[in-house]
Structure formats: structure tokens, C-alpha cells
Tab-separated table of C-alpha atoms and ligand atoms in Angstrom:
chain	number	residue	atom	x	y	z
P	240	UNK	CA	21.680	-271.618	69.945
P	241	UNK	CA	20.456	-271.084	73.501
P	242	UNK	CA	23.048	-270.688	76.264
P	243	UNK	CA	24.089	-273.940	77.916
P	244	UNK	CA	23.946	-274.040	81.688
P	245	UNK	CA	27.195	-273.247	83.512
P	246	UNK	CA	27.907	-272.004	87.072
P	247	UNK	CA	27.585	-268.507	85.570
P	248	UNK	CA	23.894	-269.192	84.882
P	249	UNK	CA	23.320	-268.950	88.653
P	250	UNK	CA	25.361	-265.753	89.056
P	251	UNK	CA	23.335	-262.812	90.381
P	252	UNK	CA	26.084	-260.195	90.153
P	253	UNK	CA	24.633	-256.768	89.350
P	254	UNK	CA	21.077	-257.786	90.310
P	255	UNK	CA	19.064	-255.888	92.920
P	256	UNK	CA	16.914	-258.136	95.120
P	257	UNK	CA	14.101	-256.933	97.386
P	258	UNK	CA	13.245	-259.567	100.004
P	259	UNK	CA	10.277	-258.496	102.133
P	260	UNK	CA	10.246	-259.064	105.911
P	261	UNK	CA	13.821	-260.345	105.870
P	262	UNK	CA	15.377	-259.209	109.159
P	263	UNK	CA	15.523	-262.840	110.289
P	264	UNK	CA	14.024	-266.271	109.529
P	265	UNK	CA	13.396	-267.574	106.017
P	266	UNK	CA	13.691	-264.125	104.419
P	267	UNK	CA	17.116	-263.548	105.957
P	268	UNK	CA	18.362	-266.977	104.817
P	269	UNK	CA	17.080	-266.449	101.275
P	270	UNK	CA	18.579	-262.955	101.106
P	271	UNK	CA	21.913	-264.305	102.389
P	272	UNK	CA	21.948	-266.977	99.656
P	273	UNK	CA	21.118	-264.393	96.966
P	274	UNK	CA	23.901	-262.138	98.313
P	275	UNK	CA	26.401	-265.025	98.371
P	276	UNK	CA	25.702	-265.403	94.656
P	277	UNK	CA	26.258	-261.727	93.879
P	278	UNK	CA	22.935	-259.913	94.392
P	279	UNK	CA	22.606	-256.608	96.243
P	280	UNK	CA	20.059	-257.017	99.036
P	281	UNK	CA	17.223	-254.680	100.010
P	282	UNK	CA	14.769	-255.654	102.732
P	283	UNK	CA	12.070	-254.031	104.835
P	284	UNK	CA	10.540	-254.374	108.260
P	285	UNK	CA	7.763	-252.642	110.156
P	286	UNK	CA	9.835	-250.324	112.391
P	287	UNK	CA	13.264	-248.698	112.372
P	288	UNK	CA	14.489	-250.677	115.422
P	289	UNK	CA	13.612	-253.961	113.593
P	290	UNK	CA	15.342	-252.744	110.427
P	291	UNK	CA	18.411	-251.829	112.526
P	292	UNK	CA	18.442	-255.322	114.048
P	293	UNK	CA	18.269	-256.777	110.544
P	294	UNK	CA	21.056	-254.513	109.300
P	295	UNK	CA	23.262	-255.643	112.204
P	296	UNK	CA	22.562	-259.313	111.360
P	297	UNK	CA	23.490	-258.773	107.691
P	298	UNK	CA	26.625	-256.893	108.704
P	299	UNK	CA	27.630	-259.748	111.000
P	300	UNK	CA	27.162	-262.123	108.040
P	301	UNK	CA	29.430	-259.887	105.924
P	302	UNK	CA	26.558	-258.649	103.747
P	303	UNK	CA	26.025	-254.989	102.903
P	304	UNK	CA	22.216	-254.772	102.870
P	305	UNK	CA	19.867	-251.812	102.441
P	306	UNK	CA	17.024	-251.707	104.985
P	307	UNK	CA	13.720	-249.817	104.710
P	308	UNK	CA	10.833	-249.210	107.091
P	309	UNK	CA	7.713	-250.320	105.254
P	310	UNK	CA	4.514	-252.226	105.968
P	311	UNK	CA	3.935	-254.426	102.918
P	312	UNK	CA	0.146	-254.005	103.296
P	313	UNK	CA	0.407	-250.247	102.714
P	314	UNK	CA	0.358	-249.693	98.957
P	315	UNK	CA	1.561	-246.083	99.109
P	316	UNK	CA	4.454	-247.031	101.383
P	317	UNK	CA	5.459	-249.933	99.123
P	318	UNK	CA	5.393	-247.705	96.017
P	319	UNK	CA	7.529	-245.141	97.871
P	320	UNK	CA	9.999	-247.840	99.014
P	321	UNK	CA	10.398	-249.222	95.476
P	322	UNK	CA	10.984	-245.668	94.158
P	323	UNK	CA	13.569	-245.047	96.898
P	324	UNK	CA	15.334	-248.339	96.099
P	325	UNK	CA	15.445	-247.330	92.416
P	326	UNK	CA	17.048	-244.011	93.383
P	327	UNK	CA	19.501	-245.391	95.974
P	328	UNK	CA	20.337	-248.881	94.679
P	329	UNK	CA	18.731	-249.517	91.275
P	330	UNK	CA	15.680	-251.086	89.679
P	331	UNK	CA	14.441	-254.169	91.522
P	332	UNK	CA	15.365	-257.203	89.387
P	333	UNK	CA	14.305	-259.853	91.914
P	334	UNK	CA	11.346	-259.612	94.311
P	335	UNK	CA	10.891	-262.226	97.030
P	336	UNK	CA	7.470	-261.908	98.676
P	337	UNK	CA	8.455	-263.414	102.030
P	338	UNK	CA	6.776	-261.298	104.751
P	339	UNK	CA	3.970	-263.275	106.305
P	340	UNK	CA	1.967	-263.986	109.443
P	341	UNK	CA	-0.081	-266.885	110.772
P	342	UNK	CA	-2.920	-266.994	113.316
P	343	UNK	CA	-3.717	-270.450	114.661
P	344	UNK	CA	-7.369	-270.176	115.719
P	345	UNK	CA	-10.204	-272.676	115.150
P	346	UNK	CA	-12.248	-271.277	112.264
P	347	UNK	CA	-15.553	-270.941	114.104
P	348	UNK	CA	-13.797	-268.943	116.842
P	349	UNK	CA	-11.892	-266.664	114.445
P	350	UNK	CA	-13.112	-263.101	113.958
P	351	UNK	CA	-13.545	-261.800	110.436
P	352	UNK	CA	-11.046	-259.069	111.349
P	353	UNK	CA	-8.362	-261.647	112.175
P	354	UNK	CA	-9.136	-263.580	108.979
P	355	UNK	CA	-8.842	-260.369	106.930
P	356	UNK	CA	-5.533	-259.435	108.557
P	357	UNK	CA	-3.929	-262.735	107.544
P	358	UNK	CA	-5.254	-262.379	103.991
P	359	UNK	CA	-3.969	-258.801	103.942
P	360	UNK	CA	-0.364	-259.683	104.857
P	361	UNK	CA	-0.086	-263.073	103.133
P	362	UNK	CA	-2.010	-262.409	99.910
P	363	UNK	CA	-2.861	-258.737	99.343
P	364	UNK	CA	0.698	-257.617	100.174
P	365	UNK	CA	2.387	-259.884	97.590
P	366	UNK	CA	-0.037	-258.387	95.023
P	367	UNK	CA	0.879	-254.862	96.181
P	368	UNK	CA	4.639	-255.561	96.062
P	369	UNK	CA	4.532	-257.335	92.693
P	370	UNK	CA	2.412	-254.534	91.247
P	371	UNK	CA	5.010	-252.021	92.448
P	372	UNK	CA	8.018	-253.725	90.817
P	373	UNK	CA	6.560	-255.101	87.554
P	374	UNK	CA	6.631	-251.779	85.616
P	375	UNK	CA	10.371	-251.401	86.380
P	376	UNK	CA	10.982	-255.008	85.352
P	377	UNK	CA	9.142	-254.457	82.052
P	378	UNK	CA	11.252	-251.360	81.416
P	379	UNK	CA	14.440	-253.296	82.266
P	380	UNK	CA	13.533	-256.167	79.919
P	381	UNK	CA	12.688	-258.767	82.561
P	382	UNK	CA	12.687	-259.803	86.199
P	383	UNK	CA	12.063	-262.539	88.729
P	384	UNK	CA	9.302	-262.737	91.341
P	385	UNK	CA	9.363	-265.471	93.975
P	386	UNK	CA	6.329	-265.875	96.228
P	387	UNK	CA	6.819	-267.771	99.477
P	388	UNK	CA	3.896	-270.189	99.555
P	389	UNK	CA	3.411	-273.084	101.988
P	390	UNK	CA	2.328	-276.684	102.511
P	391	UNK	CA	-0.974	-274.893	103.106
P	392	UNK	CA	-1.031	-273.923	99.411
P	393	UNK	CA	-1.974	-277.602	98.929
P	394	UNK	CA	-3.127	-279.000	102.284
P	395	UNK	CA	-5.424	-277.972	105.077
P	396	UNK	CA	-5.193	-278.533	108.780
P	397	UNK	CA	-6.985	-277.532	111.979
P	398	UNK	CA	-6.763	-273.841	113.029
P	399	UNK	CA	-5.136	-272.339	109.921
P	400	UNK	CA	-8.126	-271.504	107.681
P	401	UNK	CA	-7.048	-267.917	106.936
P	402	UNK	CA	-3.424	-268.880	106.335
P	403	UNK	CA	-4.417	-271.753	104.008
P	404	UNK	CA	-6.841	-269.499	102.125
P	405	UNK	CA	-4.112	-266.882	101.695
P	406	UNK	CA	-1.337	-269.299	100.689
P	407	UNK	CA	-3.676	-271.141	98.311
P	408	UNK	CA	-4.528	-267.763	96.797
P	409	UNK	CA	-0.840	-266.881	96.589
P	410	UNK	CA	-0.233	-270.023	94.535
P	411	UNK	CA	-2.840	-268.848	92.006
P	412	UNK	CA	-1.569	-265.238	92.071
P	413	UNK	CA	1.842	-266.717	91.171
P	414	UNK	CA	0.405	-268.558	88.177
P	415	UNK	CA	-1.525	-265.484	87.092
P	416	UNK	CA	1.489	-263.152	87.229
P	417	UNK	CA	3.402	-265.746	85.180
P	418	UNK	CA	0.530	-265.872	82.681
P	419	UNK	CA	0.057	-262.127	82.420
P	420	UNK	CA	3.678	-260.933	82.397
P	421	UNK	CA	5.633	-263.882	80.968
P	422	UNK	CA	5.547	-262.027	77.640
P	423	UNK	CA	7.803	-259.376	79.237
P	424	UNK	CA	10.444	-261.930	80.265
P	425	UNK	CA	9.189	-261.871	83.845
P	426	UNK	CA	9.206	-265.222	85.607
P	427	UNK	CA	7.006	-265.554	88.680
P	428	UNK	CA	7.380	-268.759	90.661
P	429	UNK	CA	6.646	-269.882	94.194
P	430	UNK	CA	8.627	-271.705	96.832
P	431	UNK	CA	6.516	-273.883	99.112
P	432	UNK	CA	8.557	-274.531	102.253
P	433	UNK	CA	7.742	-277.552	104.369
P	434	UNK	CA	7.940	-277.223	108.143
P	435	UNK	CA	10.914	-274.955	108.831
P	436	UNK	CA	12.409	-274.171	112.243
P	437	UNK	CA	11.896	-270.385	112.550
P	438	UNK	CA	10.198	-268.137	115.139
P	439	UNK	CA	6.908	-268.646	113.237
P	440	UNK	CA	6.881	-272.359	114.087
P	441	UNK	CA	8.554	-272.102	117.529
P	442	UNK	CA	5.251	-272.702	119.403
P	443	UNK	CA	4.879	-276.013	117.523
P	444	UNK	CA	8.301	-277.219	118.619
P	445	UNK	CA	8.379	-276.150	122.275
P	446	UNK	CA	9.371	-279.088	124.516
P	447	UNK	CA	6.770	-280.285	127.041
P	448	UNK	CA	7.123	-279.652	130.787
P	449	UNK	CA	8.603	-283.151	131.213
P	450	UNK	CA	11.223	-282.442	128.524
P	451	UNK	CA	9.580	-284.634	125.882
P	452	UNK	CA	8.916	-283.461	122.323
P	453	UNK	CA	5.863	-281.334	121.556
P	454	UNK	CA	3.277	-283.701	119.975
P	455	UNK	CA	3.202	-281.497	116.857
P	456	UNK	CA	6.987	-281.776	116.608
P	457	UNK	CA	6.739	-285.600	116.628
P	458	UNK	CA	3.853	-285.397	114.136
P	459	UNK	CA	5.994	-283.387	111.673
P	460	UNK	CA	8.968	-285.730	112.041
P	461	UNK	CA	6.680	-288.669	111.203
P	462	UNK	CA	5.164	-286.794	108.216
P	463	UNK	CA	8.535	-285.822	106.723
P	464	UNK	CA	10.552	-288.490	104.854
P	465	UNK	CA	13.697	-286.465	105.609
P	466	UNK	CA	12.945	-287.093	109.301
P	467	UNK	CA	13.702	-283.535	110.376
P	468	UNK	CA	12.392	-279.984	110.356
P	469	UNK	CA	13.776	-277.848	107.561
P	470	UNK	CA	16.317	-275.124	108.254
P	471	UNK	CA	15.768	-271.693	106.706
P	472	UNK	CA	19.038	-272.274	104.820
P	473	UNK	CA	17.422	-275.230	102.972
P	474	UNK	CA	15.525	-272.623	100.942
P	475	UNK	CA	18.654	-270.828	99.679
P	476	UNK	CA	19.483	-273.083	96.719
P	477	UNK	CA	15.930	-273.150	95.316
P	478	UNK	CA	15.711	-269.358	95.699
P	479	UNK	CA	19.000	-268.795	93.852
P	480	UNK	CA	17.794	-271.088	91.053
P	481	UNK	CA	14.478	-269.247	90.683
P	482	UNK	CA	16.213	-265.836	90.864
P	483	UNK	CA	18.802	-266.677	88.223
P	484	UNK	CA	18.918	-267.069	84.451
P	485	UNK	CA	19.175	-270.854	84.999
P	486	UNK	CA	15.368	-270.780	85.415
P	487	UNK	CA	14.498	-268.416	82.551
P	488	UNK	CA	11.968	-270.870	81.031
P	489	UNK	CA	10.443	-271.871	84.385
P	490	UNK	CA	7.282	-269.854	84.983
P	491	UNK	CA	4.260	-270.336	87.238
P	492	UNK	CA	5.834	-273.249	89.134
P	493	UNK	CA	5.507	-273.824	92.875
P	494	UNK	CA	8.727	-275.518	93.954
P	495	UNK	CA	7.991	-277.418	97.158
P	496	UNK	CA	10.985	-277.648	99.462
P	497	UNK	CA	9.512	-279.911	102.085
P	498	UNK	CA	11.788	-282.894	102.707
P	499	UNK	CA	9.181	-284.980	100.838
P	500	UNK	CA	6.026	-284.193	102.877
P	501	UNK	CA	3.743	-283.826	99.854
P	502	UNK	CA	4.948	-287.142	98.415
P	503	UNK	CA	4.327	-289.115	101.577
P	504	UNK	CA	1.259	-290.688	103.176
P	505	UNK	CA	2.998	-290.623	106.584
P	506	UNK	CA	4.862	-293.134	108.734
P	507	UNK	CA	3.074	-296.473	108.929
P	508	UNK	CA	1.959	-297.525	112.423
D	2	NAP	P1	8.749	-265.332	110.727
D	2	NAP	O1	9.875	-265.980	111.429
D	2	NAP	O2	7.508	-265.059	111.475
D	2	NAP	O3	9.172	-264.018	109.912
D	2	NAP	C1	8.221	-263.299	109.173
D	2	NAP	C2	8.789	-261.966	108.774
D	2	NAP	O4	7.777	-261.207	108.098
D	2	NAP	C3	9.267	-261.149	109.966
D	2	NAP	O5	10.490	-260.535	109.627
D	2	NAP	C4	8.163	-260.108	110.092
D	2	NAP	O6	8.599	-258.895	110.632
D	2	NAP	C5	7.774	-259.895	108.640
D	2	NAP	N1	6.480	-259.253	108.498
D	2	NAP	C6	5.277	-259.695	108.956
D	2	NAP	N2	4.314	-258.825	108.627
D	2	NAP	C7	4.902	-257.822	107.934
D	2	NAP	C8	4.423	-256.628	107.310
D	2	NAP	N3	3.127	-256.295	107.341
D	2	NAP	N4	5.314	-255.808	106.680
D	2	NAP	C9	6.620	-256.140	106.673
D	2	NAP	N5	7.141	-257.249	107.229
D	2	NAP	C10	6.290	-258.084	107.859
D	2	NAP	O7	8.344	-266.261	109.517
D	2	NAP	P2	9.201	-267.287	108.673
D	2	NAP	O8	8.956	-268.629	109.242
D	2	NAP	O9	10.577	-266.803	108.425
D	2	NAP	O10	8.320	-267.203	107.348
D	2	NAP	C11	8.632	-266.384	106.246
D	2	NAP	C12	7.611	-266.691	105.145
D	2	NAP	O11	7.633	-268.098	104.865
D	2	NAP	C13	6.173	-266.382	105.545
D	2	NAP	O12	5.466	-265.927	104.415
D	2	NAP	C14	5.625	-267.728	105.998
D	2	NAP	O13	4.256	-267.831	105.893
D	2	NAP	C15	6.334	-268.642	105.028
D	2	NAP	N6	6.459	-270.023	105.444
D	2	NAP	C16	7.021	-270.386	106.641
D	2	NAP	C17	7.165	-271.729	106.962
D	2	NAP	C18	7.782	-272.237	108.233
D	2	NAP	O14	7.667	-273.440	108.502
D	2	NAP	N7	8.449	-271.403	109.011
D	2	NAP	C19	6.730	-272.691	106.062
D	2	NAP	C20	6.123	-272.294	104.876
D	2	NAP	C21	6.004	-270.958	104.577
D	2	NAP	P3	8.756	-258.597	112.241
D	2	NAP	O15	10.222	-258.348	112.400
D	2	NAP	O16	7.938	-257.398	112.440
D	2	NAP	O17	8.276	-259.794	112.994
D	3	GCO	C1	1.258	-274.461	110.840
D	3	GCO	C2	2.535	-273.925	110.303
D	3	GCO	C3	2.551	-273.776	108.820
D	3	GCO	C4	3.933	-273.740	108.310
D	3	GCO	C5	4.154	-273.733	106.864
D	3	GCO	C6	4.031	-275.075	106.248
D	3	GCO	O1	0.785	-273.972	111.837
D	3	GCO	O2	0.774	-275.446	110.251
D	3	GCO	O3	2.965	-272.766	110.883
D	3	GCO	O4	1.494	-273.513	108.176
D	3	GCO	O5	4.647	-272.714	108.878
D	3	GCO	O6	3.536	-272.709	106.173
D	3	GCO	O7	4.480	-275.037	104.952
């Protein structure tokens, strides 16, 4: 008989989690939730001073994390980081592809170089990171990959063509990893956050000169049945679920954590 679900099904004790770009923001909150449920945390950032800042934040939160300097777009560097983690901490059991960027530029004004850069960080890098950890997961008998998708995996809006193309692609990369490696007991799922209050969305929430709300801020409140922006911590529970054995038969799913945005037509006038 299959195991019934108990609190132990969510326990991540003994698991090694690599959360990319997790010095702060959503990555930090997800890593903190994984750590609170027993996982050992590894993360990376672009420079040593940023890694050091991240390490200090984890220490302040009572978490012993392992930080690495690595650009997720650099395949050689990612392979070297995963090898170093194996040597210093253990095989990566859980990968969270969190590192990401956005450029808000009207499409006909956007250079191809800018478009490519967004695709490189938000789509090519998750491929590079997943490719680097999957052989170790196969050898270990299984693993979990969580790709941080977006509302823009489903919806478009003005100025975010590259981001939407990348996050839409990431949704399909998620389904393809699930399809190709499910036979090795690897589950690859996505989390699609709604509008979350982090540095990435700070420009959309900045109060106006007269102290009133930014129009985009009001727009999001009206679009979200929950009536608020998400907090990075709102993503912790879904991440623990998708990282744990409680979700062992969930594969290729994008779990939208959006306060109901995708279910809603918007506030009536
Ligand atoms: P954020 O505040 O901008 O943080 C992004 C993180 O990614 C930073 O730590 C950044 O490092 C890191 N990063 C960027 N490029 C990198 C690279 N090439 N190599 C390594 N690290 C890199 O963003 P966030 O809001 O926490 O978002 C995290 C993820 O969730 C992103 O994939 C984003 O697209 C997605 N997301 C965000 C929202 C939202 O509303 N905030 C909603 C849906 C999805 P630095 O320290 O160098 O800046
Ligand atoms: C934007 C936003 C986003 C969100 C997020 C929504 O400019 O529309 O930054 O795209 O951050 O990804 O899920």
C-alpha cells in the first residue's frame, strides 16, 4: 500500500536544496521555508559581495546556508558549482530555478540584445541548471525541480514581451522535463507567483509625488481577489509541498500562487 500523507511527508530533513539567485526576495523566502522544514540550503549570486550579503541574511534568520558565486547563464560555471556542492554539501536533491530579470520596454523599442538577455536569464539558465543537476538526481534515484514561472506564463501585458516569452517557455520546459525524466522519479513543477512585493516590482508600487498609490499598484489590487500584493513568504508553503514527498505523483504542474488573479475578470466598475 502507498504511504498515507502525514506531517512527515513534508519533511525535507537530509535533502540538499539549490535555490538560484536567493540572496533576497522570493528566492530567499523559498529557501527559508525549505530550511525550516529540514533542507540544507545552497544558493548563488553574481558576485562575492552579494553572496556575503545573502549569507549574512541567512545567518540572521538562523539558517546555515552555503553561498556560491555563479552566473546561472554560464554553463561551465553552473556545472562547476553543482560539482562543488556535491563535494562540500552533497548531491542536489531539490533545484529551485528562481534567478530572473525583467526589462519593461515597449516591444518595438526593445533591442534584440535586451530581448536575448531576458531569455538567457529567465529561460536558458533554468535549462542549464536543470541539465546540471538531473544526472545526479538520476543516480540518487530521484529529485525535485521547481521552476519559478509567472502570471506572464499565461497572460501578456504592455512592455514585457521578452519576459512573457521566457516565462511562457519556462512553463513548457517544466512540462518537458517532467515528461522526459519522470521515469527516473524526478518531478519538475512550476510555481507561478502573482504580483509579489519584492525589489523586482518596487517600481510598480512607488507612491506618486502627492502620496497617492501608483496607478499600477491600484490596478493590481483591483485585479487580485485577495485585495493585496503577495508577500514572498506566500510562496513558502507551495514550494515545500512541491519539494517534498507529499507531491511525488505531481509532475508537470504549474501551481499559480496569485491570490486568485487568473480566476478573476477584474473588479466591476
Ligand atoms: P528580484 O527581487 O529581482 O531577485 C532576483 C534574484 O535573481 C536576485 O537575487 C538576482 O541577483 C538574481 N539573479 C538575476 N540574474 C542572475 C544571474 N544571471 N545569475 C544569478 N543570479 C541572478 O526578483 P524576485 O521578485 O525575488 O523574483 C524571483 C523570481 O520570481 C524571478 O524569476 C521572477 O521573474 C519571478 N517572479 C517574480 C514575481 C514578482 O511579482 N516579484 C512574480 C512572478 C515571478 P542580484 O543580487 O544580482 O540582483
Ligand atoms: C510586471 C511584473 C511581472 C511580475 C510577475 C507576475 O512588470 O508585470 O514585474 O511580470 O513580477 O512575474 O507574475
